[in-house]
Every structure is written in structure tokens, then in C-alpha cells.
Tab-separated table of C-alpha atoms and ligand atoms in Angstrom:
chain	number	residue	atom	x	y	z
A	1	UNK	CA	-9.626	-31.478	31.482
A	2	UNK	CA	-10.335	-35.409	31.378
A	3	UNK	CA	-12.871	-34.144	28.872
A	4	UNK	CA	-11.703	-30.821	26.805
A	5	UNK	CA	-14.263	-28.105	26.851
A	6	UNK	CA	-15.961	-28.618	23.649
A	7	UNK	CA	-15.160	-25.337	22.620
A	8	UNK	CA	-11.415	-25.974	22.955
A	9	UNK	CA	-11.628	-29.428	21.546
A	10	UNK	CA	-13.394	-28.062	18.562
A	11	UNK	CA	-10.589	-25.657	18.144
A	12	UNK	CA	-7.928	-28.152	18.151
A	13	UNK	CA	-9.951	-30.186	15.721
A	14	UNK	CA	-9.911	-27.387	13.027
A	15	UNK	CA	-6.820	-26.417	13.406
A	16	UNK	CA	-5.956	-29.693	11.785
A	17	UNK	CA	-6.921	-27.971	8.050
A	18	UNK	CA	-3.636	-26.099	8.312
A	19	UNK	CA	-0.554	-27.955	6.174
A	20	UNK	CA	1.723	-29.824	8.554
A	21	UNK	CA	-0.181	-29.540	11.504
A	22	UNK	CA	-1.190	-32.928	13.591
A	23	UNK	CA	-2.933	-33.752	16.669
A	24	UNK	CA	-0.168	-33.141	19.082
A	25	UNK	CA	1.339	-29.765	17.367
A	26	UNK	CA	-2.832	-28.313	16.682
A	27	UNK	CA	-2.983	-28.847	20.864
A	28	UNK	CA	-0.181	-26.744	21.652
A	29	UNK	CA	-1.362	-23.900	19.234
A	30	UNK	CA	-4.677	-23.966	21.001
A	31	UNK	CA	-3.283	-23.875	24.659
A	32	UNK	CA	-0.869	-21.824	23.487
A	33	UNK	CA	-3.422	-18.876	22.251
A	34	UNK	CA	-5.571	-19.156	24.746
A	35	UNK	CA	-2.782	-18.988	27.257
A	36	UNK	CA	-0.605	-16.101	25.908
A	37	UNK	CA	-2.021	-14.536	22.695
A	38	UNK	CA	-5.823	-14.254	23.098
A	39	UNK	CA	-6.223	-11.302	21.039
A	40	UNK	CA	-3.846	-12.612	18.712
A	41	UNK	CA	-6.054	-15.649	18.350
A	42	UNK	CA	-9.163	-13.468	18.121
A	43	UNK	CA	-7.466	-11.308	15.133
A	44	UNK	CA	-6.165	-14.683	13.403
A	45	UNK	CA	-10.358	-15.627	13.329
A	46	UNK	CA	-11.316	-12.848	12.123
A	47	UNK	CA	-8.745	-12.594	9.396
A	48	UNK	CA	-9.706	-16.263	8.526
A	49	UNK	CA	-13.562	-15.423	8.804
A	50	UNK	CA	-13.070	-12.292	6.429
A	51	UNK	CA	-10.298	-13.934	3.864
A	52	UNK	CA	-12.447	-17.004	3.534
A	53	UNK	CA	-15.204	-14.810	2.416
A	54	UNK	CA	-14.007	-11.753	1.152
A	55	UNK	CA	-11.400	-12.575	-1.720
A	56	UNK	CA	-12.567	-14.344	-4.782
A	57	UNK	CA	-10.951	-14.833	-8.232
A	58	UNK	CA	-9.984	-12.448	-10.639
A	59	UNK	CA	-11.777	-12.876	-14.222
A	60	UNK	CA	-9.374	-12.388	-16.141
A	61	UNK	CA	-6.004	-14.216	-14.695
A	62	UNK	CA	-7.812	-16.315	-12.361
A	63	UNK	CA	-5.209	-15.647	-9.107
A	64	UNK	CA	-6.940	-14.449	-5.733
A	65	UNK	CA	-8.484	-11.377	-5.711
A	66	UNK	CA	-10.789	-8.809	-3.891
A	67	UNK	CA	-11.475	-6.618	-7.226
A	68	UNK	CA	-12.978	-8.639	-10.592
A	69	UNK	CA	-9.835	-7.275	-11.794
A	70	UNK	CA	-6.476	-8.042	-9.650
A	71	UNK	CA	-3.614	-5.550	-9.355
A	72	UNK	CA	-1.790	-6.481	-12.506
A	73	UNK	CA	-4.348	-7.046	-15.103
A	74	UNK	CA	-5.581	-3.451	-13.596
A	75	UNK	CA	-2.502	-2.272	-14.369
A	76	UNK	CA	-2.060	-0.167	-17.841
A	77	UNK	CA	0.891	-0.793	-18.435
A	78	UNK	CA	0.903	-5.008	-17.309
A	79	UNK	CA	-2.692	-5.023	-19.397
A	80	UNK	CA	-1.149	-4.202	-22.650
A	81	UNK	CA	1.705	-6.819	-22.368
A	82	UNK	CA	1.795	-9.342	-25.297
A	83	UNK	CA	3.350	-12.422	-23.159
A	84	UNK	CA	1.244	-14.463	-20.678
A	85	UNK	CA	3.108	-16.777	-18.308
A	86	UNK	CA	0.903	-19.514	-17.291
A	87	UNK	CA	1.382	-20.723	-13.634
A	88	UNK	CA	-0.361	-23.738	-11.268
A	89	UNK	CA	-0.631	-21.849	-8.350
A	90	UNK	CA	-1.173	-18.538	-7.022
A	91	UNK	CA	2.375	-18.992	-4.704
A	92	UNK	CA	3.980	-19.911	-7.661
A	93	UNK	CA	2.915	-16.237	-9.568
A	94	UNK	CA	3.984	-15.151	-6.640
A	95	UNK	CA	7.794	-16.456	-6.744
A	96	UNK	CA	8.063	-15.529	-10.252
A	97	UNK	CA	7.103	-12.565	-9.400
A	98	UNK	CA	8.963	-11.465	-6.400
A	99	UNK	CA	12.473	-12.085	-9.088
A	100	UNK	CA	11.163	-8.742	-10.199
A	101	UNK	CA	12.276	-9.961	-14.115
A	102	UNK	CA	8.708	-10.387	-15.609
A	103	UNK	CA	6.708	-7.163	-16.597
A	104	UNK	CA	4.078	-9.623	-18.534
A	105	UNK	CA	0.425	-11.070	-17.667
A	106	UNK	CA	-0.210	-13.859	-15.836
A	107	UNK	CA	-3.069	-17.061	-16.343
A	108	UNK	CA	-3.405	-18.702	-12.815
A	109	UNK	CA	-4.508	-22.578	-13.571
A	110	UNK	CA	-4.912	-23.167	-9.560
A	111	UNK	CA	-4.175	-27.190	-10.139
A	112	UNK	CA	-3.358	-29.377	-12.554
A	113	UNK	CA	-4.740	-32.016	-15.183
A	114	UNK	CA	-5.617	-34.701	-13.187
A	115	UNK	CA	-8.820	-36.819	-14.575
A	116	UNK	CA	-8.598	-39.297	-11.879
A	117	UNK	CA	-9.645	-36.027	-9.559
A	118	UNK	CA	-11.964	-34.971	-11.985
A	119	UNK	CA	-9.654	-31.831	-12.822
A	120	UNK	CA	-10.425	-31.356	-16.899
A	121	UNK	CA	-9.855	-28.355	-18.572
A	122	UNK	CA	-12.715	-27.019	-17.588
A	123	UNK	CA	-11.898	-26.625	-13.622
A	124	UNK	CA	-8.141	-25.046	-14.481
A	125	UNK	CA	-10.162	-22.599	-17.084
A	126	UNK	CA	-8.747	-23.394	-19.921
A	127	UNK	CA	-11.784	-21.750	-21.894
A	128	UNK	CA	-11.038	-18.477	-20.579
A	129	UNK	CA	-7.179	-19.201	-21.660
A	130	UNK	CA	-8.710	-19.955	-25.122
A	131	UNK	CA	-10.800	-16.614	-25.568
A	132	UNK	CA	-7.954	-14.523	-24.536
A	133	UNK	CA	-5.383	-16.380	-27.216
A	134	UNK	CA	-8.393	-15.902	-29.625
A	135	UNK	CA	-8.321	-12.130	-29.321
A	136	UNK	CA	-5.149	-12.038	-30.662
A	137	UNK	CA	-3.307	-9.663	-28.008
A	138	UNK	CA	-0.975	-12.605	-26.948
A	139	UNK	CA	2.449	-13.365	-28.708
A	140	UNK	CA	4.078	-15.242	-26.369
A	141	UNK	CA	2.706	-17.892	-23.951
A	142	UNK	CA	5.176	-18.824	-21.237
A	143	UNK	CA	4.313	-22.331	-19.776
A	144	UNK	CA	5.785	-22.197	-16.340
A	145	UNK	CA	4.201	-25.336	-14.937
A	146	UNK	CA	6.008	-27.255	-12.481
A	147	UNK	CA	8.606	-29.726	-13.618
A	148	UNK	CA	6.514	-32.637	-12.660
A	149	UNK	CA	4.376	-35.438	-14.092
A	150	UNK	CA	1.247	-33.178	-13.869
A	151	UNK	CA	2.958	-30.402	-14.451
A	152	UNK	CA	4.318	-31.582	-17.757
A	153	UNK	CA	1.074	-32.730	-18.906
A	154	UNK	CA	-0.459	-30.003	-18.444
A	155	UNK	CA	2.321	-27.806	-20.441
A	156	UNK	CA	1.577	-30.183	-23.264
A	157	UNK	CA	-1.873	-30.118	-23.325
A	158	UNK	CA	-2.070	-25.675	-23.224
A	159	UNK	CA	0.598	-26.175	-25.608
A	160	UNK	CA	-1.685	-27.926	-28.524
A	161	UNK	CA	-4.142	-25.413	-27.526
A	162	UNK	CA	-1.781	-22.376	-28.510
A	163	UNK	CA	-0.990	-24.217	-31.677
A	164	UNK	CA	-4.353	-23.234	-33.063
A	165	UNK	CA	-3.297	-19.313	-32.543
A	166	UNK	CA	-0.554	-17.206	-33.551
A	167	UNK	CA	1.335	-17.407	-30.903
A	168	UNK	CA	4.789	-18.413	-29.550
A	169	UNK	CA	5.235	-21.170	-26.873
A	170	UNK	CA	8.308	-21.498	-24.585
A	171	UNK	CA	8.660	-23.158	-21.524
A	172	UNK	CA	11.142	-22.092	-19.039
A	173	UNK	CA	14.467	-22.920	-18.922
A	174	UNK	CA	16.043	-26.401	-17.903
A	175	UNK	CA	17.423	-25.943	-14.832
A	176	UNK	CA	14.672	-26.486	-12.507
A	177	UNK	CA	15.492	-29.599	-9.850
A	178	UNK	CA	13.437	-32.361	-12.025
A	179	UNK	CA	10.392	-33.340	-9.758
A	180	UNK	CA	10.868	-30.014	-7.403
A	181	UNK	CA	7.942	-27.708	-6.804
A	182	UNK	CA	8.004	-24.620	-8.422
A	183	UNK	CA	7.008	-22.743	-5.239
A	184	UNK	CA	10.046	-23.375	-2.995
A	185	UNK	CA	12.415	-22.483	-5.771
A	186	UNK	CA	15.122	-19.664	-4.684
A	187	UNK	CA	14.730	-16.342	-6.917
A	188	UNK	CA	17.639	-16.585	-8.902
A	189	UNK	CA	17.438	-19.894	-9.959
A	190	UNK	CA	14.057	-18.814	-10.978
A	191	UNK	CA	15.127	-15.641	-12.400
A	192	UNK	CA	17.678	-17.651	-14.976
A	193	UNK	CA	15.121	-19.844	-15.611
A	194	UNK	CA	13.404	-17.372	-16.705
A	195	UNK	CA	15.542	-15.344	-19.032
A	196	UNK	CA	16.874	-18.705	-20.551
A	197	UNK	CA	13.437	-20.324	-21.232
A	198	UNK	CA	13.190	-22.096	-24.568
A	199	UNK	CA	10.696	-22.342	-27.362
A	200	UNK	CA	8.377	-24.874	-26.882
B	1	UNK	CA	0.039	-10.134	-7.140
B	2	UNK	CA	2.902	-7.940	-7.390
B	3	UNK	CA	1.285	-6.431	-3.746
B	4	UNK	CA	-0.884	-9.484	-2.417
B	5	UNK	CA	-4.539	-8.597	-2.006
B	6	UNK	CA	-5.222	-6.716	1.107
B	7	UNK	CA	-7.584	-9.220	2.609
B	8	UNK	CA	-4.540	-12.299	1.773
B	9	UNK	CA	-1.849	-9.768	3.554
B	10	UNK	CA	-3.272	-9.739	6.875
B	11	UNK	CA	-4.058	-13.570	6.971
B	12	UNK	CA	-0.801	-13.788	6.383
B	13	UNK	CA	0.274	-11.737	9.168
B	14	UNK	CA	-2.357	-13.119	11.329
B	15	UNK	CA	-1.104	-16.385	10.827
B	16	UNK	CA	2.441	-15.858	12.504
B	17	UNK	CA	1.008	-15.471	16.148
B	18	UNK	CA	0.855	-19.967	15.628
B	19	UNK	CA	3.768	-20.937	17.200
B	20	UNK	CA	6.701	-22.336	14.629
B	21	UNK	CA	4.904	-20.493	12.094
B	22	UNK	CA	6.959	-17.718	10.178
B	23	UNK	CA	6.503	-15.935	7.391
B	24	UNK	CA	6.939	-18.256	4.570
B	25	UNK	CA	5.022	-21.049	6.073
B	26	UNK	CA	1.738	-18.770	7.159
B	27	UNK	CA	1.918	-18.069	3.279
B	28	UNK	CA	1.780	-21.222	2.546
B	29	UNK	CA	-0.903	-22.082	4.689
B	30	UNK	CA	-3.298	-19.160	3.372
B	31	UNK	CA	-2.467	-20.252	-0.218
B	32	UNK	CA	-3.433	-23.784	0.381
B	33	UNK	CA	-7.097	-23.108	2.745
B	34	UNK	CA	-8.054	-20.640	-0.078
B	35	UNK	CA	-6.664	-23.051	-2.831
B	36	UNK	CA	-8.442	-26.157	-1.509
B	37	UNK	CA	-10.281	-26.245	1.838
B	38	UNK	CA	-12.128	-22.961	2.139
B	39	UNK	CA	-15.021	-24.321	4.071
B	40	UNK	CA	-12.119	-25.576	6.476
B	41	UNK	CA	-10.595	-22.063	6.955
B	42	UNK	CA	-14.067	-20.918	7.430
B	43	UNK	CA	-14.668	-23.201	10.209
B	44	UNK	CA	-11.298	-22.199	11.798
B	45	UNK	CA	-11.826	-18.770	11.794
B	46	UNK	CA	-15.652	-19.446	13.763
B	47	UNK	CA	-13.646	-21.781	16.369
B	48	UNK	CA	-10.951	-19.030	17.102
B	49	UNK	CA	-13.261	-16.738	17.488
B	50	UNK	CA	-15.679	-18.851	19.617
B	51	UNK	CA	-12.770	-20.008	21.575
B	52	UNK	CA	-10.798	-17.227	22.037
B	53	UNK	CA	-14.378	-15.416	23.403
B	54	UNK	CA	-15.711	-18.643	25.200
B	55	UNK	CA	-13.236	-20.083	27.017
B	56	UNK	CA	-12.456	-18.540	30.302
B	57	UNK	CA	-11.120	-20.426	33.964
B	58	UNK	CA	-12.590	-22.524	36.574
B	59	UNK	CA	-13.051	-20.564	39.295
B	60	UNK	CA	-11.710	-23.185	41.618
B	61	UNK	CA	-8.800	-24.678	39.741
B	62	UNK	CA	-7.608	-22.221	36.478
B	63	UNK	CA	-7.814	-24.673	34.027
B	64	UNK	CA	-9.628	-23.537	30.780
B	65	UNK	CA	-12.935	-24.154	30.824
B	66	UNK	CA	-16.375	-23.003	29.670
B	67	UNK	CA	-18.007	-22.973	32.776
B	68	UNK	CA	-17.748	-20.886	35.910
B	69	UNK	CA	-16.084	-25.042	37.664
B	70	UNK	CA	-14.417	-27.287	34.963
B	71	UNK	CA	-15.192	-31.051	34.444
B	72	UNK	CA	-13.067	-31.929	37.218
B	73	UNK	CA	-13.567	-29.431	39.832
B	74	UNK	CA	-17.443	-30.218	39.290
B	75	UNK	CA	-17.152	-34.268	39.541
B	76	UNK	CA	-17.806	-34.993	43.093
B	77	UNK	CA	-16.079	-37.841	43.317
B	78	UNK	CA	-13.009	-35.914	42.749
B	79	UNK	CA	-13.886	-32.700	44.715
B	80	UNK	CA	-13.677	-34.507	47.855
B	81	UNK	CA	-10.012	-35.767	46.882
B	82	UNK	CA	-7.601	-34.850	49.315
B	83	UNK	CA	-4.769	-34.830	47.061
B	84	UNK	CA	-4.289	-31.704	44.756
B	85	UNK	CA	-1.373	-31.458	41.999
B	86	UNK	CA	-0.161	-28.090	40.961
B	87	UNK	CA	0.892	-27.954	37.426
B	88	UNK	CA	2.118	-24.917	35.020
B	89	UNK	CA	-0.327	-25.220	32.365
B	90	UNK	CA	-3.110	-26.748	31.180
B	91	UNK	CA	-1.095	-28.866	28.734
B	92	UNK	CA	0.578	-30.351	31.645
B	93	UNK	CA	-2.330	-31.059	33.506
B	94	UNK	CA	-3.626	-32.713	30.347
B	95	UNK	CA	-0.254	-34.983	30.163
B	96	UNK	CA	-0.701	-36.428	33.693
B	97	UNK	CA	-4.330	-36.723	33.359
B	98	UNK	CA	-3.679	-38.965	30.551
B	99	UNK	CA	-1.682	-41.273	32.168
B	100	UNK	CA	-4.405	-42.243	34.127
B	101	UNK	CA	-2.854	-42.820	37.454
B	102	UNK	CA	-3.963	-39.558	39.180
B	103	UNK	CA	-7.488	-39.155	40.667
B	104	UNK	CA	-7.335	-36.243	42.469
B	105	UNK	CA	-7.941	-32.384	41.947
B	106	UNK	CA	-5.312	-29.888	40.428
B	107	UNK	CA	-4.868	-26.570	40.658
B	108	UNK	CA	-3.073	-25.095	37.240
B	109	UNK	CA	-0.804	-22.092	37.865
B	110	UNK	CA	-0.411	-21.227	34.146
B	111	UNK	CA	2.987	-19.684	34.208
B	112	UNK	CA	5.938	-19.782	37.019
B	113	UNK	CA	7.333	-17.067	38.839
B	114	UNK	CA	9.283	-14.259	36.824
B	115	UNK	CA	9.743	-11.364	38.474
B	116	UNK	CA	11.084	-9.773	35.649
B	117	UNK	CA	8.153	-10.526	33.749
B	118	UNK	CA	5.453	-9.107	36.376
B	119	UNK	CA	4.240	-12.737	37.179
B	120	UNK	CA	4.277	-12.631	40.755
B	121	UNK	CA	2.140	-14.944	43.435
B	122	UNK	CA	-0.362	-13.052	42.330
B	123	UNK	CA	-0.686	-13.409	38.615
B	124	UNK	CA	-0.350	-17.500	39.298
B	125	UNK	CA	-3.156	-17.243	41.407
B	126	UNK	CA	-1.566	-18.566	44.782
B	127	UNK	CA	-4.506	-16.109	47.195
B	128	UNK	CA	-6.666	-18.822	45.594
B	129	UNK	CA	-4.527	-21.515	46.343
B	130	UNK	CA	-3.983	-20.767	49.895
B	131	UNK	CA	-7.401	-19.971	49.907
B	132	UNK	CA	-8.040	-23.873	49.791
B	133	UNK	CA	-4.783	-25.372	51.951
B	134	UNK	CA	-6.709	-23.236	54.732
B	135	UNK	CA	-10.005	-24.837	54.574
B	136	UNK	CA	-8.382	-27.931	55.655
B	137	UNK	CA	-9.688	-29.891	52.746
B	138	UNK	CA	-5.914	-30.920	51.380
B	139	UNK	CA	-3.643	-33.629	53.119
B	140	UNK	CA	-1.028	-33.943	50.333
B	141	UNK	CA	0.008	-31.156	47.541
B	142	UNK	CA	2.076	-32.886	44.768
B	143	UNK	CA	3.873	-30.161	43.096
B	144	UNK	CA	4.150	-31.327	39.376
B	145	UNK	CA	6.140	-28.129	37.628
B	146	UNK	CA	8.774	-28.384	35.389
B	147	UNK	CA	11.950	-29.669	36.276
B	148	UNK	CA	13.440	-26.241	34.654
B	149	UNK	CA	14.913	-23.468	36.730
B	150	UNK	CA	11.609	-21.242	36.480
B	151	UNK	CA	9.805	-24.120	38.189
B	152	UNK	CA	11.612	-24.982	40.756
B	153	UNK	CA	11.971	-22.012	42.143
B	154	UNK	CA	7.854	-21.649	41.913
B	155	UNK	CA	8.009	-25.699	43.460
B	156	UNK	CA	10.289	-24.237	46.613
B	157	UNK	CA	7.963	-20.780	46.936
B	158	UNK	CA	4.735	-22.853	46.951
B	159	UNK	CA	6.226	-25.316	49.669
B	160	UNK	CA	6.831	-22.861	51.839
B	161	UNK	CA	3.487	-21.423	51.587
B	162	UNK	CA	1.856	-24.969	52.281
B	163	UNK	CA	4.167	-25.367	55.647
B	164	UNK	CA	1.512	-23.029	57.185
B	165	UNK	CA	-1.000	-25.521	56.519
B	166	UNK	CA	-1.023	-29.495	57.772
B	167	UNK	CA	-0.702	-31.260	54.352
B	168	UNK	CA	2.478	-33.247	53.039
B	169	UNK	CA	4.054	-31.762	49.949
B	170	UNK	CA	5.470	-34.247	47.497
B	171	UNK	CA	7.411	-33.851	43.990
B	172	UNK	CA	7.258	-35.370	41.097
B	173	UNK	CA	9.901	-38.540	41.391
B	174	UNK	CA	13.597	-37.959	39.756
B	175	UNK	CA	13.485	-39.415	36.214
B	176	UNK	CA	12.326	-36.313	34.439
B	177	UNK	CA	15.076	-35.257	32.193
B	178	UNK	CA	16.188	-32.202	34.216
B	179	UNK	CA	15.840	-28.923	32.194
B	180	UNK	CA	13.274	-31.063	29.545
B	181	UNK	CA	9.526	-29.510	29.410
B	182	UNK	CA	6.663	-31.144	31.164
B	183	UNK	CA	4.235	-31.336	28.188
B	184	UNK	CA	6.349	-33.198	25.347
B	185	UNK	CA	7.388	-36.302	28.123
B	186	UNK	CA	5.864	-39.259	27.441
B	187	UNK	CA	2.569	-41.129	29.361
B	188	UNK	CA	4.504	-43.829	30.587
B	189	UNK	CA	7.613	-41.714	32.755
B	190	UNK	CA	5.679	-39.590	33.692
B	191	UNK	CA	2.936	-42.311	35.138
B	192	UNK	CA	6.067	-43.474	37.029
B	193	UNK	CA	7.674	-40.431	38.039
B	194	UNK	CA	4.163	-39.466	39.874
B	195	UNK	CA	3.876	-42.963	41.496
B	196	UNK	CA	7.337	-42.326	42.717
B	197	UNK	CA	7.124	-39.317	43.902
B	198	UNK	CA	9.209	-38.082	47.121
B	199	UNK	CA	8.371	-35.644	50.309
B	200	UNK	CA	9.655	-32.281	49.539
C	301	LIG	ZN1	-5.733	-10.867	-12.885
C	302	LIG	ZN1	-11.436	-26.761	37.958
């Protein structure tokens, strides 16, 4: 091993595309599979291979998906909701959701403003936002960005956008750590957050 | 996203067989490769899979390797060494051979003795080894395993096997921090605990 078998040191090179992982840590994963978990390596690939390719975005909300449609705005009862909560990510839908205290839809921006990156309003759909505030079936937009410099931006700029529809705009409740991520937030901060939010 | 798409789910799952990966951080990593690096997470999934199916062992030494003798075992400057060092893994053998003081063969047990576990002499391979202490090739066996309980009681079962054979066996010099792990030490103690290593 003064040279790595290329097929190894390729592996150790992309495991480097996983958050928090470095040279010395994406070494020991490899050695480690190959030592001890082959199959378990084999069944990771795969699952990359087939998530990679297999789950796209849903139309109308925007989080990951397999369907057009995702589970909630499939849902009858979800579909017919007049508030939409407007989230960055898909993991931070997910934490709202997992406080089990939101029964409304969901619009998934998947980033933040950020021109300098060439994110515009175009890349976190904003159009799509537009179309379903022009249809009139939303009374309530809930602007759960994160509590941070892009976050905030963002919240104002989807908040001028509402202004041209009927529609109320609250944000949610003080309380959030200021400059914290959304995603690592426990559930019952989140939850009060939530049921204290304020009008915008 | 109340239930996560099936396809997310089992990347998820997949995800924890990476050591020091549990559940929240494998979510965060499938968020994040299908947020913003999907062609990375592609390419991960291909070098598992290529890995996990290409990568098999030297016939002569264990180590991982591609083909049927690895780089070493296959450079003949080093096949004729008379000095072979037994290691635990591969990730140990990689340590030393980065230190760059060792130019002889190895011969890469991966695991120690644990009866308990069903690794016997067997299952590290030691036929093979004894194998090549009888063709008279070997004057000196270093036996570099970890300074833990597991491999020092491989260390002593291995010595006795060689005091069949006419070769010296030598350890690994004192200096190791005793119960510490092989593969995190760094270059420099462990170029001079080899340089000072002792007869068994
Ligand atoms: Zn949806
Ligand atoms: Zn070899």
C-alpha cells in the first residue's frame, strides 16, 4: 500500500463530498467497510446510486420527492389547508414537522437570496410561490426562514411579494437563538415558536 | 415529508454503517448531497460499489488490493526483503509505510485473535504465514500489532509459531502509549519506535 489501489484511493477521495468528513476520517471509513461491513458498503452505493437518481422535486412545494406530488400536498386533507409555511431547507420542513403542531402546506425554497451566488428568485422558485398566492387558496403565509442575515432577507423579500395578495404574513415567534440554524433547533422550542409567531 | 420519501429513508439508513455516523448526522448528510452536490453522491455511490466489488487481497500478504499480489508484494526489490512486519490492518500498515523508514515486506493479519469472536489462526491467515517462515526466505519478523491486550496476545501466539523457524522476532520499541491504537499515532513515534525496536 505505498501506492493505494486506485480503486480504494478513489473511494476515499469521494467520500470527501460527505459534511464533516476529511482526509484522515474518509480513510478510516474506507478501510473500515472494506474490512468489516462489505455488504454494508455495497447497500450504502446502491442507496446513493438510486437516491441520487431516483427522487426529484415535488411541483408543487418544491421538497424532495419520488411522486410530482409529495406526501402532503397529496394529502386531502393537507391540500385544502389555507396557511403555507415557507421553509429554506427540506431538514428544516422536516423539524417543523416532526413538533407534530402544523397541519398546513409547505413551500420548500432549498437556499436562500444570495446574488453574489447567483441565487435570485428565480432558483428558490419564487414564481411558483407567486401563482399559488395568485389563486387565492392561501390566507396565511408563515415565513419560517432562518434567523439569519440570509434568512431575514429573504423573509423580507417573500414578504413584499405577499403584499400584492390577500393574504396574512407572520413570521415565527422570537425566540429562536439569533444567528442559529433552524435545523438543529430542539422541537419544543420550535413548537412555541410556532404557536407564538407574529404578524409580519 | 411527514414520512420521508422512500428512496431518502433508506439512504438514510444506509448511511449509519460509516463509522461515527448516527442517525441525525446520516440525515444530514443525505439532505446536503441531494441539496447541493448530487453529481458528488452519484460518484460515491459508483466508488462503493466499485470498491466494495473490486477490491479483494494479495494473495501473498492480505493487504487490499486489486490484483491477485499488491504493489508491494509485486516490487522485486522488496520481495527479496528478508524482513517482514506483521500488522493488524491495512491502516496500520499504511501508518508505518508512511514513515518511510521500513523497506521490507508485511504481512497484514486484519484482525487479532478473539476466540469469542470466531477469529482464530485461521481467520488471520497464519497457514499462510507459516507458509512463508518455512521457505526460509525470512531472517527477522517485526511484529507491529497494537500495544492493546487483543494484540499482544496475537504478538506472543505468532512468536511462538516463528520459534519453529530460524528468523529473529522483534517488537515494536516501548514508546507506544500502551492501550492507544496503532493507526491514529503519529509518523514521527512511530518511525522511532520501529528503529528501536527490541528482540522478543
Ligand atoms: Zn409537495
Ligand atoms: Zn501483498
Amino acid at each position: 500500500m505505498a501506492k493505494l489501489p486506485p480503486l480504494l484511493q478513489q473511494l476515499i477521495d469521494a467520500l470527501r463530498v460527505l459534511p464533516g468528513v476529511g482526509p484522515k476520517s474518509a480513510q478510516r471509513m474506507a478501510l473500515q467497510l472494506l474490512e468489516r461491513n462489505r455488504s454494508g458498503g455495497a447497500r450504502l452505493g446502491a442507496a446513493l446510486t438510486a437516491a441520487m437518481n431516483g427522487i426529484g422535486q415535488c411541483q408543487q412545494c418544491r421538497t424532495f420527492s419520488e411522486q410530482a406530488l409529495c406526501a402532503i400536498c397529496s394529502d386531502p386533507r393537507r391540500a385544502e389547508a389555507e396557511t403555507l409555511c415557507i421553509v429554506g431547507s427540506a431538514a428544516d420542513q422536516l423539524a417543523i414537522e416532526q413538533t407534530g403542531q402544523f397541519q398546513g402546506r409547505y413551500f420548500v425554497l432549498m437556499g436562500y437570496l444570495s446574488p453574489l451566488d447567483g441565487i435570485g428568485p428565480e432558483q428558490l422558485g419564487l414564481d411558483l410561490l407567486a401563482k399559488q398566492l395568485a389563486s387565492g387558496s392561501i390566507s396565511e403565509v408563515i415565513l419560517a426562514t432562518n434567523p439569519t442575515v440570509e434568512g431575514e432577507a429573504t423573509a423580507f423579500y417573500i414578504a413584499e411579494l405577499c403584499q400584492q395578495y390577500q393574504c396574512t404574513v407572520t413570521r415565527l415567534a422570537q425566540g429562536l437563538p439569533v444567528g442559529g440554524e433552524l435545523e438543529y433547533i430542539d422541537g419544543s422550542t420550535l413548537a412555541h415558536a410556532l404557536s407564538g409567531r407574529k404578524r409580519f
